[in-house]
mmCIF file of N, CA and C in Angstrom:
data_model
loop_
_atom_site.group_PDB
_atom_site.id
_atom_site.type_symbol
_atom_site.label_atom_id
_atom_site.label_comp_id
_atom_site.label_asym_id
_atom_site.label_seq_id
_atom_site.Cartn_x
_atom_site.Cartn_y
_atom_site.Cartn_z
ATOM 1 N N GLN A 1199 112.535 138.375 86.587
ATOM 2 C CA GLN A 1199 110.722 139.002 86.993
ATOM 3 C C GLN A 1199 109.811 137.823 87.028
ATOM 4 N N VAL A 1200 108.874 138.410 87.757
ATOM 5 C CA VAL A 1200 108.110 137.099 87.801
ATOM 6 C C VAL A 1200 106.412 138.150 87.207
ATOM 7 N N GLN A 1201 106.148 137.956 86.199
ATOM 8 C CA GLN A 1201 104.743 138.101 86.242
ATOM 9 C C GLN A 1201 103.339 137.348 86.494
ATOM 10 N N LEU A 1202 102.309 137.846 87.538
ATOM 11 C CA LEU A 1202 101.004 137.650 87.946
ATOM 12 C C LEU A 1202 99.838 137.817 86.648
ATOM 13 N N VAL A 1203 98.992 136.721 86.528
ATOM 14 C CA VAL A 1203 97.977 137.472 85.608
ATOM 15 C C VAL A 1203 96.277 136.387 86.737
ATOM 16 N N GLU A 1204 95.727 137.238 87.475
ATOM 17 C CA GLU A 1204 93.707 136.812 87.868
ATOM 18 C C GLU A 1204 93.367 136.596 86.881
ATOM 19 N N SER A 1205 92.514 135.638 87.402
ATOM 20 C CA SER A 1205 91.151 135.427 86.810
ATOM 21 C C SER A 1205 90.509 134.827 87.166
ATOM 22 N N GLY A 1206 89.263 134.210 86.792
ATOM 23 C CA GLY A 1206 87.822 133.740 87.904
ATOM 24 C C GLY A 1206 87.021 134.826 88.338
ATOM 25 N N GLY A 1207 87.157 135.977 88.629
ATOM 26 C CA GLY A 1207 86.265 136.437 88.893
ATOM 27 C C GLY A 1207 85.030 136.247 88.173
ATOM 28 N N GLY A 1208 84.263 137.665 88.971
ATOM 29 C CA GLY A 1208 82.583 137.299 87.878
ATOM 30 C C GLY A 1208 82.000 137.757 89.085
ATOM 31 N N LEU A 1209 80.048 137.615 88.859
ATOM 32 C CA LEU A 1209 79.420 138.386 89.458
ATOM 33 C C LEU A 1209 78.228 136.838 90.258
ATOM 34 N N VAL A 1210 78.515 136.697 91.328
ATOM 35 C CA VAL A 1210 77.248 135.496 92.005
ATOM 36 C C VAL A 1210 76.264 136.024 92.855
ATOM 37 N N GLN A 1211 75.490 135.577 92.937
ATOM 38 C CA GLN A 1211 74.614 135.585 94.236
ATOM 39 C C GLN A 1211 75.711 135.498 95.759
ATOM 40 N N ALA A 1212 75.070 136.213 96.998
ATOM 41 C CA ALA A 1212 75.507 135.932 98.029
ATOM 42 C C ALA A 1212 74.735 134.218 98.812
ATOM 43 N N GLY A 1213 76.202 133.971 99.038
ATOM 44 C CA GLY A 1213 75.844 132.346 99.458
ATOM 45 C C GLY A 1213 76.715 131.466 98.182
ATOM 46 N N GLY A 1214 76.580 132.224 97.438
ATOM 47 C CA GLY A 1214 77.636 132.076 96.418
ATOM 48 C C GLY A 1214 79.151 131.239 96.104
ATOM 49 N N SER A 1215 79.780 130.644 95.069
ATOM 50 C CA SER A 1215 81.357 130.506 95.155
ATOM 51 C C SER A 1215 82.072 131.206 94.178
ATOM 52 N N LEU A 1216 83.267 131.337 94.131
ATOM 53 C CA LEU A 1216 84.173 131.704 92.611
ATOM 54 C C LEU A 1216 85.153 130.739 93.617
ATOM 55 N N ARG A 1217 85.878 130.973 92.353
ATOM 56 C CA ARG A 1217 87.371 130.302 92.160
ATOM 57 C C ARG A 1217 88.109 131.152 90.924
ATOM 58 N N LEU A 1218 89.129 131.852 92.072
ATOM 59 C CA LEU A 1218 90.382 132.737 91.232
ATOM 60 C C LEU A 1218 91.094 132.041 91.139
ATOM 61 N N SER A 1219 91.712 132.195 90.179
ATOM 62 C CA SER A 1219 93.362 131.542 89.290
ATOM 63 C C SER A 1219 94.416 132.678 89.426
ATOM 64 N N CYS A 1220 95.258 132.346 89.956
ATOM 65 C CA CYS A 1220 96.747 133.160 89.345
ATOM 66 C C CYS A 1220 97.461 132.343 88.676
ATOM 67 N N ALA A 1221 98.139 132.776 87.658
ATOM 68 C CA ALA A 1221 98.822 131.784 86.909
ATOM 69 C C ALA A 1221 100.478 132.658 87.137
ATOM 70 N N ALA A 1222 101.559 132.287 87.145
ATOM 71 C CA ALA A 1222 102.460 133.177 87.675
ATOM 72 C C ALA A 1222 103.616 132.377 86.312
ATOM 73 N N SER A 1223 104.407 133.207 85.907
ATOM 74 C CA SER A 1223 105.681 133.492 84.878
ATOM 75 C C SER A 1223 106.665 133.082 86.218
ATOM 76 N N GLY A 1224 108.126 132.419 85.845
ATOM 77 C CA GLY A 1224 108.887 132.204 85.976
ATOM 78 C C GLY A 1224 109.130 131.035 86.601
ATOM 79 N N ARG A 1225 110.564 130.459 86.740
ATOM 80 C CA ARG A 1225 111.073 129.520 86.751
ATOM 81 C C ARG A 1225 111.171 129.161 88.307
ATOM 82 N N THR A 1226 111.473 130.459 89.434
ATOM 83 C CA THR A 1226 111.223 130.241 90.521
ATOM 84 C C THR A 1226 110.242 129.976 91.223
ATOM 85 N N PHE A 1227 108.827 129.862 90.633
ATOM 86 C CA PHE A 1227 107.713 130.371 91.439
ATOM 87 C C PHE A 1227 107.932 129.118 92.259
ATOM 88 N N SER A 1228 107.858 127.749 92.424
ATOM 89 C CA SER A 1228 107.495 127.313 93.895
ATOM 90 C C SER A 1228 108.647 127.418 95.129
ATOM 91 N N SER A 1229 109.821 128.482 94.718
ATOM 92 C CA SER A 1229 110.171 128.752 96.233
ATOM 93 C C SER A 1229 109.395 130.261 96.286
ATOM 94 N N TYR A 1230 108.540 130.645 95.706
ATOM 95 C CA TYR A 1230 108.249 131.841 96.444
ATOM 96 C C TYR A 1230 106.217 131.751 97.205
ATOM 97 N N ALA A 1231 106.321 132.644 98.107
ATOM 98 C CA ALA A 1231 105.413 131.912 98.974
ATOM 99 C C ALA A 1231 103.891 133.395 98.308
ATOM 100 N N MET A 1232 103.358 133.017 97.942
ATOM 101 C CA MET A 1232 102.153 133.716 97.678
ATOM 102 C C MET A 1232 100.782 134.493 98.377
ATOM 103 N N GLY A 1233 100.578 135.537 98.020
ATOM 104 C CA GLY A 1233 99.446 136.061 98.830
ATOM 105 C C GLY A 1233 98.296 136.674 97.956
ATOM 106 N N TRP A 1234 96.989 136.387 98.254
ATOM 107 C CA TRP A 1234 95.944 136.974 98.134
ATOM 108 C C TRP A 1234 95.278 138.543 98.795
ATOM 109 N N PHE A 1235 94.996 139.785 97.984
ATOM 110 C CA PHE A 1235 94.310 140.789 98.788
ATOM 111 C C PHE A 1235 93.356 141.155 98.307
ATOM 112 N N ARG A 1236 92.800 142.259 98.619
ATOM 113 C CA ARG A 1236 91.783 142.752 97.873
ATOM 114 C C ARG A 1236 91.406 144.027 98.359
ATOM 115 N N GLN A 1237 90.970 144.994 97.495
ATOM 116 C CA GLN A 1237 90.422 146.417 97.784
ATOM 117 C C GLN A 1237 89.322 147.145 97.184
ATOM 118 N N ALA A 1238 88.176 146.692 98.060
ATOM 119 C CA ALA A 1238 86.848 147.346 97.990
ATOM 120 C C ALA A 1238 86.737 148.426 97.858
ATOM 121 N N PRO A 1239 85.611 148.946 97.241
ATOM 122 C CA PRO A 1239 85.509 150.863 96.658
ATOM 123 C C PRO A 1239 85.765 151.518 98.188
ATOM 124 N N GLY A 1240 86.221 152.481 98.292
ATOM 125 C CA GLY A 1240 86.335 153.208 98.963
ATOM 126 C C GLY A 1240 86.992 152.672 100.564
ATOM 127 N N LYS A 1241 87.931 152.275 100.392
ATOM 128 C CA LYS A 1241 88.451 151.051 101.433
ATOM 129 C C LYS A 1241 90.173 150.773 101.138
ATOM 130 N N GLU A 1242 90.672 150.727 102.115
ATOM 131 C CA GLU A 1242 91.828 150.197 101.900
ATOM 132 C C GLU A 1242 92.590 149.098 101.055
ATOM 133 N N ARG A 1243 93.406 148.387 100.928
ATOM 134 C CA ARG A 1243 93.924 146.762 99.879
ATOM 135 C C ARG A 1243 94.001 146.569 101.614
ATOM 136 N N GLU A 1244 93.648 145.155 101.551
ATOM 137 C CA GLU A 1244 93.310 144.552 102.454
ATOM 138 C C GLU A 1244 93.844 143.083 102.729
ATOM 139 N N PHE A 1245 94.726 142.783 102.769
ATOM 140 C CA PHE A 1245 95.166 141.187 102.953
ATOM 141 C C PHE A 1245 94.120 140.399 103.320
ATOM 142 N N VAL A 1246 94.009 139.553 102.611
ATOM 143 C CA VAL A 1246 92.692 137.974 102.646
ATOM 144 C C VAL A 1246 93.745 136.618 102.580
ATOM 145 N N ALA A 1247 94.637 136.662 102.111
ATOM 146 C CA ALA A 1247 95.230 134.659 102.462
ATOM 147 C C ALA A 1247 96.480 134.916 101.473
ATOM 148 N N ALA A 1248 97.266 133.620 102.587
ATOM 149 C CA ALA A 1248 98.605 133.387 101.983
ATOM 150 C C ALA A 1248 99.081 132.029 101.905
ATOM 151 N N ILE A 1249 99.827 131.644 101.625
ATOM 152 C CA ILE A 1249 100.700 130.060 101.017
ATOM 153 C C ILE A 1249 102.285 130.362 101.447
ATOM 154 N N SER A 1250 102.959 129.721 101.954
ATOM 155 C CA SER A 1250 104.192 129.095 102.168
ATOM 156 C C SER A 1250 104.617 128.532 101.000
ATOM 157 N N TRP A 1251 105.629 128.549 100.058
ATOM 158 C CA TRP A 1251 106.246 128.205 98.722
ATOM 159 C C TRP A 1251 106.271 126.600 99.062
ATOM 160 N N THR A 1252 105.981 125.799 100.012
ATOM 161 C CA THR A 1252 105.921 124.402 100.261
ATOM 162 C C THR A 1252 104.239 124.130 99.778
ATOM 163 N N GLY A 1253 103.401 125.104 100.401
ATOM 164 C CA GLY A 1253 102.148 124.893 100.983
ATOM 165 C C GLY A 1253 101.369 124.718 101.955
ATOM 166 N N GLY A 1254 102.561 124.075 102.937
ATOM 167 C CA GLY A 1254 102.125 123.726 103.977
ATOM 168 C C GLY A 1254 101.712 124.680 105.227
ATOM 169 N N THR A 1255 102.189 125.680 105.491
ATOM 170 C CA THR A 1255 101.271 127.120 106.449
ATOM 171 C C THR A 1255 100.546 128.024 104.995
ATOM 172 N N THR A 1256 99.306 128.222 105.582
ATOM 173 C CA THR A 1256 98.348 129.280 104.920
ATOM 174 C C THR A 1256 97.768 129.969 105.898
ATOM 175 N N ALA A 1257 97.708 131.617 105.838
ATOM 176 C CA ALA A 1257 97.128 132.000 106.810
ATOM 177 C C ALA A 1257 96.171 133.074 106.140
ATOM 178 N N TYR A 1258 95.255 133.235 107.055
ATOM 179 C CA TYR A 1258 93.998 133.741 106.124
ATOM 180 C C TYR A 1258 93.179 135.465 107.514
ATOM 181 N N VAL A 1259 93.287 135.950 106.766
ATOM 182 C CA VAL A 1259 92.044 137.272 107.966
ATOM 183 C C VAL A 1259 91.096 136.843 108.164
ATOM 184 N N ASP A 1260 90.699 136.973 109.175
ATOM 185 C CA ASP A 1260 89.654 136.644 110.437
ATOM 186 C C ASP A 1260 88.506 136.380 109.371
ATOM 187 N N SER A 1261 87.860 137.714 108.842
ATOM 188 C CA SER A 1261 86.864 137.731 108.208
ATOM 189 C C SER A 1261 86.094 136.726 107.218
ATOM 190 N N VAL A 1262 87.486 135.821 106.847
ATOM 191 C CA VAL A 1262 86.953 134.969 105.434
ATOM 192 C C VAL A 1262 87.381 133.450 105.853
ATOM 193 N N GLN A 1263 87.922 133.209 107.225
ATOM 194 C CA GLN A 1263 88.519 132.118 107.972
ATOM 195 C C GLN A 1263 87.012 131.592 108.045
ATOM 196 N N GLY A 1264 87.480 130.237 107.049
ATOM 197 C CA GLY A 1264 86.291 129.093 106.980
ATOM 198 C C GLY A 1264 85.352 129.520 105.548
ATOM 199 N N ARG A 1265 85.625 129.969 105.523
ATOM 200 C CA ARG A 1265 85.719 130.399 104.227
ATOM 201 C C ARG A 1265 85.784 130.017 102.429
ATOM 202 N N PHE A 1266 87.730 130.752 103.051
ATOM 203 C CA PHE A 1266 87.865 130.765 102.200
ATOM 204 C C PHE A 1266 89.342 129.656 102.157
ATOM 205 N N THR A 1267 89.674 129.396 101.295
ATOM 206 C CA THR A 1267 90.887 128.502 101.130
ATOM 207 C C THR A 1267 92.291 128.883 99.772
ATOM 208 N N ILE A 1268 92.874 129.065 100.301
ATOM 209 C CA ILE A 1268 94.140 129.267 99.298
ATOM 210 C C ILE A 1268 94.910 127.821 99.227
ATOM 211 N N SER A 1269 95.011 127.370 97.566
ATOM 212 C CA SER A 1269 96.201 126.633 97.293
ATOM 213 C C SER A 1269 97.040 127.412 96.255
ATOM 214 N N ARG A 1270 97.736 125.374 96.007
ATOM 215 C CA ARG A 1270 98.401 126.141 94.714
ATOM 216 C C ARG A 1270 99.052 124.626 94.327
ATOM 217 N N ASP A 1271 99.513 124.731 93.268
ATOM 218 C CA ASP A 1271 99.677 123.644 91.993
ATOM 219 C C ASP A 1271 100.954 124.188 91.370
ATOM 220 N N ASN A 1272 102.148 123.851 92.008
ATOM 221 C CA ASN A 1272 103.650 124.440 91.456
ATOM 222 C C ASN A 1272 103.849 123.815 90.059
ATOM 223 N N ALA A 1273 103.149 122.456 90.023
ATOM 224 C CA ALA A 1273 103.820 122.143 88.704
ATOM 225 C C ALA A 1273 102.733 123.009 87.501
ATOM 226 N N LYS A 1274 101.754 123.488 87.980
ATOM 227 C CA LYS A 1274 100.987 124.207 87.248
ATOM 228 C C LYS A 1274 101.256 126.112 87.222
ATOM 229 N N ASN A 1275 102.414 126.341 88.044
ATOM 230 C CA ASN A 1275 102.847 128.308 88.259
ATOM 231 C C ASN A 1275 101.316 128.393 88.623
ATOM 232 N N THR A 1276 100.317 128.052 89.337
ATOM 233 C CA THR A 1276 99.261 128.669 89.986
ATOM 234 C C THR A 1276 98.786 128.231 91.777
ATOM 235 N N VAL A 1277 98.568 129.872 91.614
ATOM 236 C CA VAL A 1277 97.997 129.877 93.080
ATOM 237 C C VAL A 1277 96.311 130.183 92.714
ATOM 238 N N TYR A 1278 95.110 129.450 94.108
ATOM 239 C CA TYR A 1278 93.838 129.585 93.837
ATOM 240 C C TYR A 1278 93.483 129.595 95.191
ATOM 241 N N LEU A 1279 92.465 130.783 94.732
ATOM 242 C CA LEU A 1279 91.700 131.293 95.986
ATOM 243 C C LEU A 1279 89.979 130.554 95.837
ATOM 244 N N GLN A 1280 89.421 129.648 96.693
ATOM 245 C CA GLN A 1280 88.244 129.290 96.552
ATOM 246 C C GLN A 1280 87.633 129.833 97.377
ATOM 247 N N MET A 1281 86.637 130.373 96.978
ATOM 248 C CA MET A 1281 85.846 131.578 98.168
ATOM 249 C C MET A 1281 84.318 131.010 98.069
ATOM 250 N N ASN A 1282 83.654 130.678 99.009
ATOM 251 C CA ASN A 1282 82.833 130.094 99.243
ATOM 252 C C ASN A 1282 81.657 131.021 100.347
ATOM 253 N N SER A 1283 81.018 130.481 100.269
ATOM 254 C CA SER A 1283 79.545 131.256 101.610
ATOM 255 C C SER A 1283 79.864 132.802 101.028
ATOM 256 N N LEU A 1284 80.143 133.187 99.723
ATOM 257 C CA LEU A 1284 80.380 134.543 99.634
ATOM 258 C C LEU A 1284 79.237 136.043 100.123
ATOM 259 N N LYS A 1285 79.550 137.122 100.707
ATOM 260 C CA LYS A 1285 78.662 137.819 101.286
ATOM 261 C C LYS A 1285 78.753 138.812 100.184
ATOM 262 N N PRO A 1286 77.918 140.071 100.603
ATOM 263 C CA PRO A 1286 78.534 140.893 99.978
ATOM 264 C C PRO A 1286 78.969 141.897 100.183
ATOM 265 N N ALA A 1287 80.246 142.070 101.354
ATOM 266 C CA ALA A 1287 80.662 142.422 101.716
ATOM 267 C C ALA A 1287 82.461 141.779 101.264
ATOM 268 N N ASP A 1288 82.510 140.895 100.346
ATOM 269 C CA ASP A 1288 83.684 140.084 99.791
ATOM 270 C C ASP A 1288 83.732 140.859 98.028
ATOM 271 N N ARG A 1289 82.858 142.083 97.910
ATOM 272 C CA ARG A 1289 83.119 142.748 96.984
ATOM 273 C C ARG A 1289 84.385 143.273 96.366
ATOM 274 N N ALA A 1290 84.662 143.341 95.993
ATOM 275 C CA ALA A 1290 86.427 143.514 95.887
ATOM 276 C C ALA A 1290 87.112 143.166 94.260
ATOM 277 N N VAL A 1291 88.155 144.053 94.174
ATOM 278 C CA VAL A 1291 88.953 143.557 92.665
ATOM 279 C C VAL A 1291 89.990 142.655 94.406
ATOM 280 N N TYR A 1292 90.445 141.704 93.659
ATOM 281 C CA TYR A 1292 91.483 140.797 94.114
ATOM 282 C C TYR A 1292 92.127 140.980 93.608
ATOM 283 N N TYR A 1293 93.824 140.775 94.341
ATOM 284 C CA TYR A 1293 95.117 140.666 93.661
ATOM 285 C C TYR A 1293 95.727 139.724 94.072
ATOM 286 N N CYS A 1294 96.643 139.272 93.266
ATOM 287 C CA CYS A 1294 97.309 138.152 93.355
ATOM 288 C C CYS A 1294 98.751 138.555 93.432
ATOM 289 N N ALA A 1295 99.550 138.643 94.813
ATOM 290 C CA ALA A 1295 101.219 138.275 94.900
ATOM 291 C C ALA A 1295 101.921 137.762 94.852
ATOM 292 N N ALA A 1296 103.352 138.236 94.981
ATOM 293 C CA ALA A 1296 104.664 136.951 95.226
ATOM 294 C C ALA A 1296 105.599 137.866 95.767
ATOM 295 N N ARG A 1297 106.010 137.052 97.143
ATOM 296 C CA ARG A 1297 107.057 137.273 96.962
ATOM 297 C C ARG A 1297 108.428 136.492 97.188
ATOM 298 N N ARG A 1298 109.558 136.893 97.505
ATOM 299 C CA ARG A 1298 110.972 136.269 96.927
ATOM 300 C C ARG A 1298 111.351 135.183 97.944
ATOM 301 N N VAL A 1299 110.698 135.254 99.147
ATOM 302 C CA VAL A 1299 110.546 134.339 100.159
ATOM 303 C C VAL A 1299 109.659 133.502 100.131
ATOM 304 N N GLY A 1300 110.076 132.391 101.279
ATOM 305 C CA GLY A 1300 108.892 130.950 101.156
ATOM 306 C C GLY A 1300 107.985 130.985 102.458
ATOM 307 N N GLY A 1301 108.383 132.363 103.219
ATOM 308 C CA GLY A 1301 107.394 132.408 104.198
ATOM 309 C C GLY A 1301 106.023 133.145 103.898
ATOM 310 N N THR A 1302 104.927 133.362 104.692
ATOM 311 C CA THR A 1302 103.899 134.113 104.462
ATOM 312 C C THR A 1302 104.066 135.722 105.501
ATOM 313 N N THR A 1303 103.764 136.076 104.999
ATOM 314 C CA THR A 1303 103.294 137.383 105.787
ATOM 315 C C THR A 1303 101.809 138.310 105.389
ATOM 316 N N ARG A 1304 101.360 139.103 106.009
ATOM 317 C CA ARG A 1304 100.313 139.647 105.762
ATOM 318 C C ARG A 1304 100.055 140.964 105.364
ATOM 319 N N ARG A 1305 101.379 141.342 105.272
ATOM 320 C CA ARG A 1305 102.080 142.842 104.856
ATOM 321 C C ARG A 1305 102.119 142.561 103.714
ATOM 322 N N ALA A 1306 101.078 144.036 103.021
ATOM 323 C CA ALA A 1306 101.512 144.508 100.894
ATOM 324 C C ALA A 1306 102.400 144.310 100.592
ATOM 325 N N LEU A 1307 104.000 145.379 102.089
ATOM 326 C CA LEU A 1307 104.911 145.709 101.947
ATOM 327 C C LEU A 1307 105.663 144.268 101.471
ATOM 328 N N GLY A 1308 105.822 143.580 101.885
ATOM 329 C CA GLY A 1308 106.474 142.051 102.299
ATOM 330 C C GLY A 1308 106.233 141.529 100.560
ATOM 331 N N TYR A 1309 105.234 141.804 99.925
ATOM 332 C CA TYR A 1309 105.358 141.176 98.416
ATOM 333 C C TYR A 1309 105.925 141.893 97.612
ATOM 334 N N ASP A 1310 106.830 140.904 96.288
ATOM 335 C CA ASP A 1310 107.467 142.139 95.577
ATOM 336 C C ASP A 1310 107.024 142.164 93.888
ATOM 337 N N TYR A 1311 105.853 141.208 93.947
ATOM 338 C CA TYR A 1311 105.227 141.058 92.759
ATOM 339 C C TYR A 1311 103.655 140.634 92.876
ATOM 340 N N TRP A 1312 102.473 141.623 91.809
ATOM 341 C CA TRP A 1312 101.111 141.952 91.806
ATOM 342 C C TRP A 1312 100.944 141.613 90.318
ATOM 343 N N GLY A 1313 99.535 141.178 90.649
ATOM 344 C CA GLY A 1313 99.073 140.906 89.271
ATOM 345 C C GLY A 1313 98.055 142.297 89.506
ATOM 346 N N GLN A 1314 97.374 142.434 88.200
ATOM 347 C CA GLN A 1314 96.789 143.183 87.588
ATOM 348 C C GLN A 1314 94.845 143.259 88.277
ATOM 349 N N GLY A 1315 94.836 142.250 88.911
ATOM 350 C CA GLY A 1315 93.548 142.629 90.026
ATOM 351 C C GLY A 1315 92.174 141.600 89.139
ATOM 352 N N THR A 1316 91.364 140.869 89.846
ATOM 353 C CA THR A 1316 89.927 140.614 88.908
ATOM 354 C C THR A 1316 89.213 140.882 89.911
ATOM 355 N N GLN A 1317 87.978 141.579 89.260
ATOM 356 C CA GLN A 1317 86.788 141.987 89.592
ATOM 357 C C GLN A 1317 85.972 140.665 90.697
ATOM 358 N N ALA A 1318 85.660 140.647 92.064
ATOM 359 C CA ALA A 1318 84.555 139.207 92.093
ATOM 360 C C ALA A 1318 83.164 140.725 93.185
ATOM 361 N N THR A 1319 82.472 140.619 92.545
ATOM 362 C CA THR A 1319 81.516 141.340 92.539
ATOM 363 C C THR A 1319 80.091 140.346 93.316
ATOM 364 N N VAL A 1320 79.162 140.328 94.332
ATOM 365 C CA VAL A 1320 78.698 139.707 95.124
ATOM 366 C C VAL A 1320 77.099 140.193 95.316
ATOM 367 N N SER A 1321 76.124 139.773 95.084
ATOM 368 C CA SER A 1321 74.599 140.288 95.070
ATOM 369 C C SER A 1321 74.325 140.509 95.780
ATOM 370 N N SER A 1322 72.926 141.031 96.472
ATOM 371 C CA SER A 1322 71.995 140.263 98.047
ATOM 372 C C SER A 1322 70.954 140.227 97.182
#
């Protein structure tokens, strides 16, 4: 089994930055593709970004393309989401997810393990 713990959320002004971290348990972390999803109040859970097990392939939802960067450090069993140029629309609970294959997917149902979420709030 894999356990995921997110951290790094907080409150920032529009235009600011946050770096979210997701610490994963399990010896097979390096073979898992990882993703970030978010859920804003009153909205459905939305795909944000994903990264393949090697880190060589990434994917982003159009609304964050160019502003957010997903990365991973397999030696630390950690995946990151660097969020720059934040907008009020980015306010959400951000969830880390892992799937037991190496390739990325944008589908929430494609992920096997989920973290508890971390809140990111962007003020205007």
